[in-house]
GROMACS .gro file of C-alpha atoms in nm:
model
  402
    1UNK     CA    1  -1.538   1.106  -1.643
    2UNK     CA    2  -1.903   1.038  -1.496
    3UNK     CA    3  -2.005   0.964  -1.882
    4UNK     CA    4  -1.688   0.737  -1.943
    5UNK     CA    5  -1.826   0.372  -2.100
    6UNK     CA    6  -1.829   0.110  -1.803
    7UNK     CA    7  -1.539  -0.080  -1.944
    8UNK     CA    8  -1.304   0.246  -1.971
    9UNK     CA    9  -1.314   0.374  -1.641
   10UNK     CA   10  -1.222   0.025  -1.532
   11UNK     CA   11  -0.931   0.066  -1.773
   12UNK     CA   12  -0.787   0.368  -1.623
   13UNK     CA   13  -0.839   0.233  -1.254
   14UNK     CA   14  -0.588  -0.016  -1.341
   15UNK     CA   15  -0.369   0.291  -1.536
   16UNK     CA   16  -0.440   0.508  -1.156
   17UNK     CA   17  -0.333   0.162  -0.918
   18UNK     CA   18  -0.118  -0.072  -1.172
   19UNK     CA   19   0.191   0.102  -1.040
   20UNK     CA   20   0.110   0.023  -0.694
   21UNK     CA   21   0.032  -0.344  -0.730
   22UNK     CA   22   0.344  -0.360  -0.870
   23UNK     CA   23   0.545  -0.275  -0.597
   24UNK     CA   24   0.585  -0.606  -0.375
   25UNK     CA   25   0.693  -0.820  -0.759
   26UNK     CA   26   1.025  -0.861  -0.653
   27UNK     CA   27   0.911  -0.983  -0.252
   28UNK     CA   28   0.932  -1.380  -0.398
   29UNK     CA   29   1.316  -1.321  -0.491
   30UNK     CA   30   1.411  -1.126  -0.204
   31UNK     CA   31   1.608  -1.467  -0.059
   32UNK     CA   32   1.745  -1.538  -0.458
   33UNK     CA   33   1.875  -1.217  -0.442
   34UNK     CA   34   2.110  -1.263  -0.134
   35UNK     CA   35   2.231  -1.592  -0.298
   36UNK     CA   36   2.343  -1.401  -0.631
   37UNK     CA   37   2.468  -1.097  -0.385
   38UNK     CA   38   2.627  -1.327  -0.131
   39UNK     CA   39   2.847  -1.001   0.006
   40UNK     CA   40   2.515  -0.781   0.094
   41UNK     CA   41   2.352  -0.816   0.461
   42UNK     CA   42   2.008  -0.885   0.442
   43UNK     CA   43   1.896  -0.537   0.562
   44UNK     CA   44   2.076  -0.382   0.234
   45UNK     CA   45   1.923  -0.685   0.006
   46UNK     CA   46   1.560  -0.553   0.144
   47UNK     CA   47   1.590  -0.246   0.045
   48UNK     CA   48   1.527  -0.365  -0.297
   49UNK     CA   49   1.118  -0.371  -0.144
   50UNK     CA   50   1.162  -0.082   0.082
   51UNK     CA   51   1.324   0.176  -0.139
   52UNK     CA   52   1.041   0.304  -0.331
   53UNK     CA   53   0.897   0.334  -0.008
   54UNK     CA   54   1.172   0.558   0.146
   55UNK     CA   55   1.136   0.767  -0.224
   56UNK     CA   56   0.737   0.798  -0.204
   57UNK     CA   57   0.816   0.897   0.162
   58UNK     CA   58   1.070   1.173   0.019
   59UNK     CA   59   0.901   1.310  -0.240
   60UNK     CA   60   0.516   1.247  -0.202
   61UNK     CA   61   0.427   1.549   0.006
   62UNK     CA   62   0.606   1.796  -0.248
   63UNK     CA   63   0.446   1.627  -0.558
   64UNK     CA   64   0.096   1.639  -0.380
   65UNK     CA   65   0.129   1.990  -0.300
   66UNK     CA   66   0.202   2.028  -0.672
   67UNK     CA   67  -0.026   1.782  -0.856
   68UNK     CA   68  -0.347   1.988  -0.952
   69UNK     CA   69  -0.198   2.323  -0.923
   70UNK     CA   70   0.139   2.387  -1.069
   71UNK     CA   71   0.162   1.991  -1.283
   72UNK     CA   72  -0.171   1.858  -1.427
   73UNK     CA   73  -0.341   1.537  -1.310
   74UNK     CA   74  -0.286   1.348  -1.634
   75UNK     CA   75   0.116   1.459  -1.649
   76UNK     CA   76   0.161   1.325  -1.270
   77UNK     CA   77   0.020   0.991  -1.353
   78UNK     CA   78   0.181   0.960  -1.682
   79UNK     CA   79   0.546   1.052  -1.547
   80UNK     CA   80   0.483   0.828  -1.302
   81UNK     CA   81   0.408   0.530  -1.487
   82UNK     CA   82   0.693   0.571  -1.690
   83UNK     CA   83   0.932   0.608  -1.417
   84UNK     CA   84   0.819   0.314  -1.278
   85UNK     CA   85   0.844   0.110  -1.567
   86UNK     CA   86   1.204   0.239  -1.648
   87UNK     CA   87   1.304   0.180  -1.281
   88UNK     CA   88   1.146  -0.142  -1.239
   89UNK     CA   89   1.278  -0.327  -1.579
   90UNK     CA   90   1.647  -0.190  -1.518
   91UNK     CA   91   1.762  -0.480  -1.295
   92UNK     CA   92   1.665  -0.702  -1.581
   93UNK     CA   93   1.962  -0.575  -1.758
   94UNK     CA   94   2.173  -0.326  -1.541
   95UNK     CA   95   2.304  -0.598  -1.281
   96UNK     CA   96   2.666  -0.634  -1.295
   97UNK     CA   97   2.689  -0.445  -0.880
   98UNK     CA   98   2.384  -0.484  -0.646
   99UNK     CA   99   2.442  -0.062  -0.638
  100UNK     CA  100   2.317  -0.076  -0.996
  101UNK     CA  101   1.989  -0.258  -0.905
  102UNK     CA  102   1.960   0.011  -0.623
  103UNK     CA  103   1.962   0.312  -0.852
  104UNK     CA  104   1.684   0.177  -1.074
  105UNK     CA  105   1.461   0.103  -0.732
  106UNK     CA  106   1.539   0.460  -0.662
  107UNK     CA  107   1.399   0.532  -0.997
  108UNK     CA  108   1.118   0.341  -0.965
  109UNK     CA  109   1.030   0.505  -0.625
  110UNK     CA  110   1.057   0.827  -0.784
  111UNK     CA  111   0.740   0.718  -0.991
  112UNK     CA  112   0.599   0.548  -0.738
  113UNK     CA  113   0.569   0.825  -0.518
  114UNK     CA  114   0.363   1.033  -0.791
  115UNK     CA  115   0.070   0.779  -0.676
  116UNK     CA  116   0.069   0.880  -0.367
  117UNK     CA  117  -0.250   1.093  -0.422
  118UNK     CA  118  -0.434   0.808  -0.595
  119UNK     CA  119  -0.739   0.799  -0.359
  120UNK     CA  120  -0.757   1.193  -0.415
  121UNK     CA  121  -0.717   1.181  -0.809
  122UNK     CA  122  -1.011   0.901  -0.781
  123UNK     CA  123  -1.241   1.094  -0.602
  124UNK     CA  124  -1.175   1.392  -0.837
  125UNK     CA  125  -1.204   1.192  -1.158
  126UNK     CA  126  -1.484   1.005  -1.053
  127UNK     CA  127  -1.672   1.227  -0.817
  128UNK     CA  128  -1.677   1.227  -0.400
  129UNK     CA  129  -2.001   1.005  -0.439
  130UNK     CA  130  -1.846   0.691  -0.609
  131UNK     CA  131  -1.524   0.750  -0.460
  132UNK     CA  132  -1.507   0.465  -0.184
  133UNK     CA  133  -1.649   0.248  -0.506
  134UNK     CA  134  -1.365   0.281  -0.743
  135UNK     CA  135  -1.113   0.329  -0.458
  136UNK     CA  136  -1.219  -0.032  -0.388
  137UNK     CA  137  -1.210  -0.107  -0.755
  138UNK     CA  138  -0.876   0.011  -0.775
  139UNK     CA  139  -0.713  -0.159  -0.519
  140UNK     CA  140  -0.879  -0.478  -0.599
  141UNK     CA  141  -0.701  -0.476  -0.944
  142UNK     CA  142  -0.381  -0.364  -0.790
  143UNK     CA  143  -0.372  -0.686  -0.517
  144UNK     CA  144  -0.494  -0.894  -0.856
  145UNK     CA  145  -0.217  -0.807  -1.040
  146UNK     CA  146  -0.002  -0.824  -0.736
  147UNK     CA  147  -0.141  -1.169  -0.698
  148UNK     CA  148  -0.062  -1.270  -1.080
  149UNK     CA  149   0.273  -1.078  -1.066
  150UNK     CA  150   0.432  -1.253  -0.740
  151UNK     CA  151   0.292  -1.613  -0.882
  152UNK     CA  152   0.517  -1.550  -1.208
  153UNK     CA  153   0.779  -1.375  -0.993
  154UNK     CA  154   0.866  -1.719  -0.783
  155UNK     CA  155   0.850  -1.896  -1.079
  156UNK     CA  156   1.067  -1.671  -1.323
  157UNK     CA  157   1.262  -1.595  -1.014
  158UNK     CA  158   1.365  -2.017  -1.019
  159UNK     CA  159   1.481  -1.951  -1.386
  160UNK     CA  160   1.689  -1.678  -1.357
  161UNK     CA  161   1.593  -1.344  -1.073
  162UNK     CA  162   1.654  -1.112  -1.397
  163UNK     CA  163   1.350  -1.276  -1.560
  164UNK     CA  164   1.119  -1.134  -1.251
  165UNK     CA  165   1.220  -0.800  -1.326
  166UNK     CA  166   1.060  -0.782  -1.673
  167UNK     CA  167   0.741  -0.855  -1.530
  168UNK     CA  168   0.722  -0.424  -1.479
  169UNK     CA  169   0.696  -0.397  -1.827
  170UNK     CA  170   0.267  -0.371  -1.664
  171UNK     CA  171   0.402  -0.014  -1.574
  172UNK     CA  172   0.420   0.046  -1.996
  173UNK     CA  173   0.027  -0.106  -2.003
  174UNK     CA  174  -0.050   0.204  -1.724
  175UNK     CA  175   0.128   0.440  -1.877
  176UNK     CA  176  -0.062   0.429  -2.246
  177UNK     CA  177  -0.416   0.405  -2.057
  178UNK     CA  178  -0.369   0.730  -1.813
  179UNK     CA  179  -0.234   0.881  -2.136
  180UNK     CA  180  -0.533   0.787  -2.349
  181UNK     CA  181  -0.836   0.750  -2.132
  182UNK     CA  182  -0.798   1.024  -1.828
  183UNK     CA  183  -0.947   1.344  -1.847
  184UNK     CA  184  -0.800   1.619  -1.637
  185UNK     CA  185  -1.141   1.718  -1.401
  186UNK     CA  186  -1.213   2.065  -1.427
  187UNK     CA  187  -1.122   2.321  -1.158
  188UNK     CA  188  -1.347   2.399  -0.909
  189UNK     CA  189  -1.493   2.741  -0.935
  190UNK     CA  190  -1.374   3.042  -0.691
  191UNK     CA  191  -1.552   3.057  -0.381
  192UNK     CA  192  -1.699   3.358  -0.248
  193UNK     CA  193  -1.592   3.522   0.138
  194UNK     CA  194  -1.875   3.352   0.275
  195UNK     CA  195  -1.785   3.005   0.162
  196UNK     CA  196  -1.407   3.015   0.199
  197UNK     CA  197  -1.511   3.114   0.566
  198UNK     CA  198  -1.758   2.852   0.583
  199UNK     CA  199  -1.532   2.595   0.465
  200UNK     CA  200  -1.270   2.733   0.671
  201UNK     CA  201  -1.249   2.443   0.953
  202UNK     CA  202  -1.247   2.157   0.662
  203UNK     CA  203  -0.945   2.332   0.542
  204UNK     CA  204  -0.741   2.261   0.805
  205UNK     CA  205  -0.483   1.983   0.710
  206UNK     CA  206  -0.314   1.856   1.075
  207UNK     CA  207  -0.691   1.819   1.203
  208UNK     CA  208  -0.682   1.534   1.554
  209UNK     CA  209  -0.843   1.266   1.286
  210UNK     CA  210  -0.552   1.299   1.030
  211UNK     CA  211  -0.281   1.270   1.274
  212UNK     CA  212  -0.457   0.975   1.448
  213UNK     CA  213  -0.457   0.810   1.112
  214UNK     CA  214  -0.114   0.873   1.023
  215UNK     CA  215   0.003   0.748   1.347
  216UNK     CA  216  -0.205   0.469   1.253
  217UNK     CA  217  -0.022   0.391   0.918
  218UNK     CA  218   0.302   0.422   1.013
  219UNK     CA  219   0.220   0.186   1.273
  220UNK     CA  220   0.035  -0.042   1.009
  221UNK     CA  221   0.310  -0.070   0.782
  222UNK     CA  222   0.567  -0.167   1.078
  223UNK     CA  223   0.416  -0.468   1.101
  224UNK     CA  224   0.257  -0.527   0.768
  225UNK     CA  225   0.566  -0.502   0.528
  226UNK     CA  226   0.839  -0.711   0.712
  227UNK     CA  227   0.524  -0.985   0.594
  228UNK     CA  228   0.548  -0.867   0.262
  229UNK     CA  229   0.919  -0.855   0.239
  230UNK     CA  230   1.057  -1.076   0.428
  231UNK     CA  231   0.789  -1.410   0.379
  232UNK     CA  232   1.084  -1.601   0.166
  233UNK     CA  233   1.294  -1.575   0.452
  234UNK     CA  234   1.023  -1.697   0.691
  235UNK     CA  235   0.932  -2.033   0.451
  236UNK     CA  236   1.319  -2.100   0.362
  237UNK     CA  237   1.369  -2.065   0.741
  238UNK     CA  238   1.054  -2.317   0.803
  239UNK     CA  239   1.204  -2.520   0.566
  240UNK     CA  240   0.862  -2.532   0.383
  241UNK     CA  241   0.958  -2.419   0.016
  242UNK     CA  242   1.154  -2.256  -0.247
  243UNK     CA  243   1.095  -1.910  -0.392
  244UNK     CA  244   0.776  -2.057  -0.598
  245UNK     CA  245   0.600  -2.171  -0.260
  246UNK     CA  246   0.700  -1.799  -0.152
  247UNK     CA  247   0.558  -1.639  -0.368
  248UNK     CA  248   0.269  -1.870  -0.306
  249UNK     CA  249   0.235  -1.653   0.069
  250UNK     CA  250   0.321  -1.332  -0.110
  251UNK     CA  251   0.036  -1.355  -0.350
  252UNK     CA  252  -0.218  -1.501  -0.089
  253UNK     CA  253  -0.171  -1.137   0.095
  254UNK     CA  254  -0.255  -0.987  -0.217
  255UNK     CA  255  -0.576  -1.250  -0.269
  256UNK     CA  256  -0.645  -1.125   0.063
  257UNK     CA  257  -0.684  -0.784  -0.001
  258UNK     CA  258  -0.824  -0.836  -0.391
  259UNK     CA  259  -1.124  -0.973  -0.240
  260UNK     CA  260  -1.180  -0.723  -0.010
  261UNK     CA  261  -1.126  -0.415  -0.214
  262UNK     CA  262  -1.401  -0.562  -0.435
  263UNK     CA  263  -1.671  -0.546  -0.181
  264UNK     CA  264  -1.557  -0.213   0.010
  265UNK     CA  265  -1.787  -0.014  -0.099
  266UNK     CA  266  -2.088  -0.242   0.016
  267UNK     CA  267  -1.837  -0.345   0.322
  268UNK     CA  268  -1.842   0.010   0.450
  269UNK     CA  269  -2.191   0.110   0.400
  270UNK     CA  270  -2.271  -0.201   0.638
  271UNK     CA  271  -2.030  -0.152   0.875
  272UNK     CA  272  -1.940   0.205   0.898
  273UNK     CA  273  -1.714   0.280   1.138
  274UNK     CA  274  -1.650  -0.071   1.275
  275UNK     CA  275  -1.516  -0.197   0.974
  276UNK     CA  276  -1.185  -0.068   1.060
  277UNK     CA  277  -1.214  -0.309   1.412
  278UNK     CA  278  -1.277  -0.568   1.137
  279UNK     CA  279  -1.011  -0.518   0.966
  280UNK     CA  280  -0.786  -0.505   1.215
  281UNK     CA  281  -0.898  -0.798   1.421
  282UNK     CA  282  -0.832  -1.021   1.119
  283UNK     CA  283  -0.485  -0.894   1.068
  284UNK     CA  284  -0.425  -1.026   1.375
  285UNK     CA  285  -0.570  -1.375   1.335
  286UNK     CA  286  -0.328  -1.419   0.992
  287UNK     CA  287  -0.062  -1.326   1.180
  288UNK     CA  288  -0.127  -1.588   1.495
  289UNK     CA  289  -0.174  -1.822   1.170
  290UNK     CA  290   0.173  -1.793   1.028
  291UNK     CA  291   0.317  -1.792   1.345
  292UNK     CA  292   0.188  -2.151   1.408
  293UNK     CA  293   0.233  -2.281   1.061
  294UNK     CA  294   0.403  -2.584   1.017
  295UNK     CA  295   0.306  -2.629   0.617
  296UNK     CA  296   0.264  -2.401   0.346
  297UNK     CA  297  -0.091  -2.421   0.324
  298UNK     CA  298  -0.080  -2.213   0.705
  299UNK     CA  299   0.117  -1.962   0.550
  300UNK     CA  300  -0.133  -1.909   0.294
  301UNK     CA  301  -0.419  -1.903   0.481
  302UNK     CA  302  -0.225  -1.660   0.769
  303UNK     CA  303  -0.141  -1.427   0.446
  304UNK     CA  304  -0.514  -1.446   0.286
  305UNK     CA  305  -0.601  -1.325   0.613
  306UNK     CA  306  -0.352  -1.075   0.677
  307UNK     CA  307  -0.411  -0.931   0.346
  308UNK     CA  308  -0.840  -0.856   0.370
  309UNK     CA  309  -0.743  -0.723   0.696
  310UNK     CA  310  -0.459  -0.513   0.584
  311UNK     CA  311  -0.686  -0.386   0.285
  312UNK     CA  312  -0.960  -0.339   0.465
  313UNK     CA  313  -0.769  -0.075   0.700
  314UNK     CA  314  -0.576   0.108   0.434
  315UNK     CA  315  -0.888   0.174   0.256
  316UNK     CA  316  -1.079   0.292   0.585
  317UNK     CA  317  -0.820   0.494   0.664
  318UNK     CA  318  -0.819   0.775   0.319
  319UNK     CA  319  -1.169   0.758   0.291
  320UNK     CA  320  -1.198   0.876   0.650
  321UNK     CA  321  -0.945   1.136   0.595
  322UNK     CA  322  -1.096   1.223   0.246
  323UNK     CA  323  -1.441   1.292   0.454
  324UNK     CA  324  -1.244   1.528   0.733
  325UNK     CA  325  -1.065   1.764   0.541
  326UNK     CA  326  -1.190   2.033   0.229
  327UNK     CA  327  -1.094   1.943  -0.120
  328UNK     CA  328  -0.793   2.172  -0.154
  329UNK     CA  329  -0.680   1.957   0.084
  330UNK     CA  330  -0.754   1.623   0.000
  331UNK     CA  331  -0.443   1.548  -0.252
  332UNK     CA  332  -0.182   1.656   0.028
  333UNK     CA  333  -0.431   1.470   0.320
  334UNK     CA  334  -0.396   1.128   0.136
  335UNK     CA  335  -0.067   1.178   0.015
  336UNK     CA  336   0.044   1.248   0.399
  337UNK     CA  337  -0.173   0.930   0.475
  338UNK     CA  338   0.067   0.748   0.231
  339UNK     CA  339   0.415   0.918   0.304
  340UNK     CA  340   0.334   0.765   0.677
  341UNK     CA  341   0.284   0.412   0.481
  342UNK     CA  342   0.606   0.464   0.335
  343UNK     CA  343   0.790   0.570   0.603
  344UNK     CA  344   0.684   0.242   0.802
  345UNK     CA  345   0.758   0.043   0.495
  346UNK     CA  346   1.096   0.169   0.514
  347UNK     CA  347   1.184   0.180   0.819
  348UNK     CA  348   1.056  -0.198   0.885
  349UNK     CA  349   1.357  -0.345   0.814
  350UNK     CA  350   1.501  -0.188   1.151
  351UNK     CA  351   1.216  -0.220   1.304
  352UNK     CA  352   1.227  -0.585   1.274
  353UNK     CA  353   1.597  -0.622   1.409
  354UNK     CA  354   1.468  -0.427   1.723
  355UNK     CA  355   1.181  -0.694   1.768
  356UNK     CA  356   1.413  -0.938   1.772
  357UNK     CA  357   1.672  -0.755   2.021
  358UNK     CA  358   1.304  -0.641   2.220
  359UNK     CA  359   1.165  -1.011   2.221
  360UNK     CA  360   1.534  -1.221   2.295
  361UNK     CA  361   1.353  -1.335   2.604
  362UNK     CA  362   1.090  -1.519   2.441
  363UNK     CA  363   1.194  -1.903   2.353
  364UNK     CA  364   0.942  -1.918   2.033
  365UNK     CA  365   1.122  -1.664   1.837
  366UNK     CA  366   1.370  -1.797   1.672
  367UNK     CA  367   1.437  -1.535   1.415
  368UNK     CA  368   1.358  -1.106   1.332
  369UNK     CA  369   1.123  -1.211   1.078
  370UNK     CA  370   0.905  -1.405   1.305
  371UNK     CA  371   0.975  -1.141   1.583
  372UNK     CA  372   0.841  -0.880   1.340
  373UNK     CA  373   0.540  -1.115   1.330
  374UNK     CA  374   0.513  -1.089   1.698
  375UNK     CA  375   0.541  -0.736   1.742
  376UNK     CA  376   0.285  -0.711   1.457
  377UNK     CA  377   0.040  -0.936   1.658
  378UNK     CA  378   0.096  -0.657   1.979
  379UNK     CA  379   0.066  -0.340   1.835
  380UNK     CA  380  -0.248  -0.426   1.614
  381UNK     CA  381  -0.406  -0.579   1.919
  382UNK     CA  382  -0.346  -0.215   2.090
  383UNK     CA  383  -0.484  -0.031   1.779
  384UNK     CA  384  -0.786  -0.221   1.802
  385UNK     CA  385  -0.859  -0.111   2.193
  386UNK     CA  386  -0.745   0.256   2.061
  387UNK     CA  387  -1.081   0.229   1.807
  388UNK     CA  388  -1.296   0.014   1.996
  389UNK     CA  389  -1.317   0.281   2.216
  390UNK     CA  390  -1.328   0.567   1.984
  391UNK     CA  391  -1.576   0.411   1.813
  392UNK     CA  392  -1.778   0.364   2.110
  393UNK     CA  393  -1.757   0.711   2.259
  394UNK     CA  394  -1.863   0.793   1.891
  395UNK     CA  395  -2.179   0.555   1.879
  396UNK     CA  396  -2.260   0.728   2.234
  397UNK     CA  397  -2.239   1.075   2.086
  398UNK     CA  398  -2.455   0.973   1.868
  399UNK     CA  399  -2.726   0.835   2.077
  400UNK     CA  400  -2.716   1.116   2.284
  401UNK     CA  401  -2.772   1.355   1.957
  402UNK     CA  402  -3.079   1.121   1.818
   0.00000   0.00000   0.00000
């Protein structure tokens, strides 16, 4: 894929992460949706956003053990397009119970989680060398189209909600270019005694780095999705707009992290390690900006912010993962890296009633959502002590080698 024209390989980056960005579309209508469904707690209307993160958590470890090996590259990617586009148009027409709308999420999730690998069919497809470059690629046209896709969301989603759903239809565009533009990589060649035992310690899977990381992402996505599901909530609680100005927030997250995903690859060849403090640090300062806001225009800002920072960890994260383990690894290393996302997607919705049971003493939390918020604020505060002073034991090992 090396040879692939310029303009094609930026074609099937979108087929690889289009699914993904497509994810958070119906975020803006998550309050609409409890209007139409007036019998439904909240927690059950959520899992409209946090489903396909409970399937990818299911089923992403077995299809990564599988994808390269026993189902081809090209299959996985277009199955999983398809499912998601099947799953994620349903609702458009298959409404009349809110169960019906949760059996085509379940669908989609079942195609969702066939992306779990992503960052590992990248690096494969377009070699370990430009791997960080079209990982950032990819995920900057996944938060563009997650940018363009929430705008039309909140604005369909004023119409009629059904209207919002149609917007997958982008899951049909990713299907035909995986289908017609990637080439399966060839297998890598049988290694002899010497190498296998050479390679032996990369091939470890559960290595102290990986686990860190996971723990990391589950973590991450505690605080991170109640944001991304949840935001409606937060500005019809505020009292500062409708589902368009939502979706307003819920796009700025995704501006956030288009514009870093564009300049990762330069991003981590300048700051190396550190970018992940970066990253973090800035999640942080969205956060404390949302928390304050008192117009729209806060909310934005807190979500641009929360966004680059969120991006910038999540793509820190598999690349450092990618680095620590051997390649017959690397699919079920990333895919483990993104079963711990889902799981924390997931589970957020119960993690942000216990915030708000956890922080009932505090006066300025008037609701879950902002105690979510909160919580989010403290536990990416103590993940950036946890690698300021990796990092630094790190840079000292270093010295102490040169």
């Amino acid at each position: 894929m090396e040879n692939q024209a310029a303009w094609k390989k930026w074609v099937l980056s979108f087929g690889i992460f289009a699914c993904v960005g497509s994810t958070i579309f119906a975020s803006p209508i998550v309050q609409t949706l409890s209007e139409s469904y007036p019998n439904e707690s909240m927690t059950t209307i959520r899992l409209v956003t946090t489903l396909p993160s409970l399937m990818s958590f299911t089923f992403a470890l077995v299809f990564a053990s599988l994808v390269g090996k026993k189902i081809r590259y090209k299959t996985a990617l277009v199955l999983g397009s398809l499912l998601s586009f099947v799953g994620g148009v349903l609702p458009a027409f298959w409404n009349q119970s809110f169960g019906q709308i949760i059996v085509a999420r379940l669908i989609y999730g079942l195609g969702f989680s066939m992306f779990a690998s992503r960052n590992a069919v990248v690096a494969q497809a377009f070699g370990q060398k430009d791997a960080a470059l079209w990982m950032g690629r990819g995920a900057f046209l996944s938060n563009i189209l997650s940018i363009l896709g929430q705008l039309a969301s909140g604005k369909l989603g004023d119409i009629d909600w059904r209207y919002s759903f149609l917007l997958y239809f982008v899951c049909l565009g990713a299907m035909i270019a995986n289908l017609t533009l990637f080439r399966e990589p060839e297998k890598a060649a049988p290694r002899r005694p010497q190498e296998q035992a050479e390679a032996a310690p990369k091939e470890k899977l559960f290595t102290p780095i990986v686990c860190m990381f996971v723990g990391m992402s589950v973590l991450s996505a505690l605080c991170i999705y109640p944001y991304l599901s949840s935001i409606s909530n937060f500005v019809a609680a505020r009292e500062l707009g409708a589902a368009s100005q939502s979706s307003w927030a819920s796009a700025a997250f995704s501006l956030g992290g288009a514009a870093t995903a564009l300049i990762f690859g330069w991003y981590d060849r300048r700051f190396g390690r550190w970018g992940v403090n970066i990253g973090i640090a800035t999640v942080v300062a969205g956060y404390a900006c949302v928390l304050s806001a008192r117009h729209i225009a806060a909310v934005v800002l807190g979500g641009v912010l929360c966004g680059a920072g969120n991006n910038l960890v999540n793509l820190y994260i598999p690349k450092r993962v990618l680095e620590s383990v051997g390649r017959s690894r690397q699919a079920l290393a990333v895919a483990l890296v993104a079963s711990a996302i889902s799981f924390g997607s997931f589970f957020s919705s119960y993690f942000m009633v216990f915030a708000k049971k956890a922080g009932a003493f505090l006066p300025f939390l008037n609701n879950e959502v902002e105690a979510a918020f909160f919580a989010g604020i403290c536990l990416f505060s103590l993940m950036f002590v946890q690698m300021l002073v990796l990092n630094l034991r790190q840079t000292k090992r270093d010295q102490d080698r040169g």
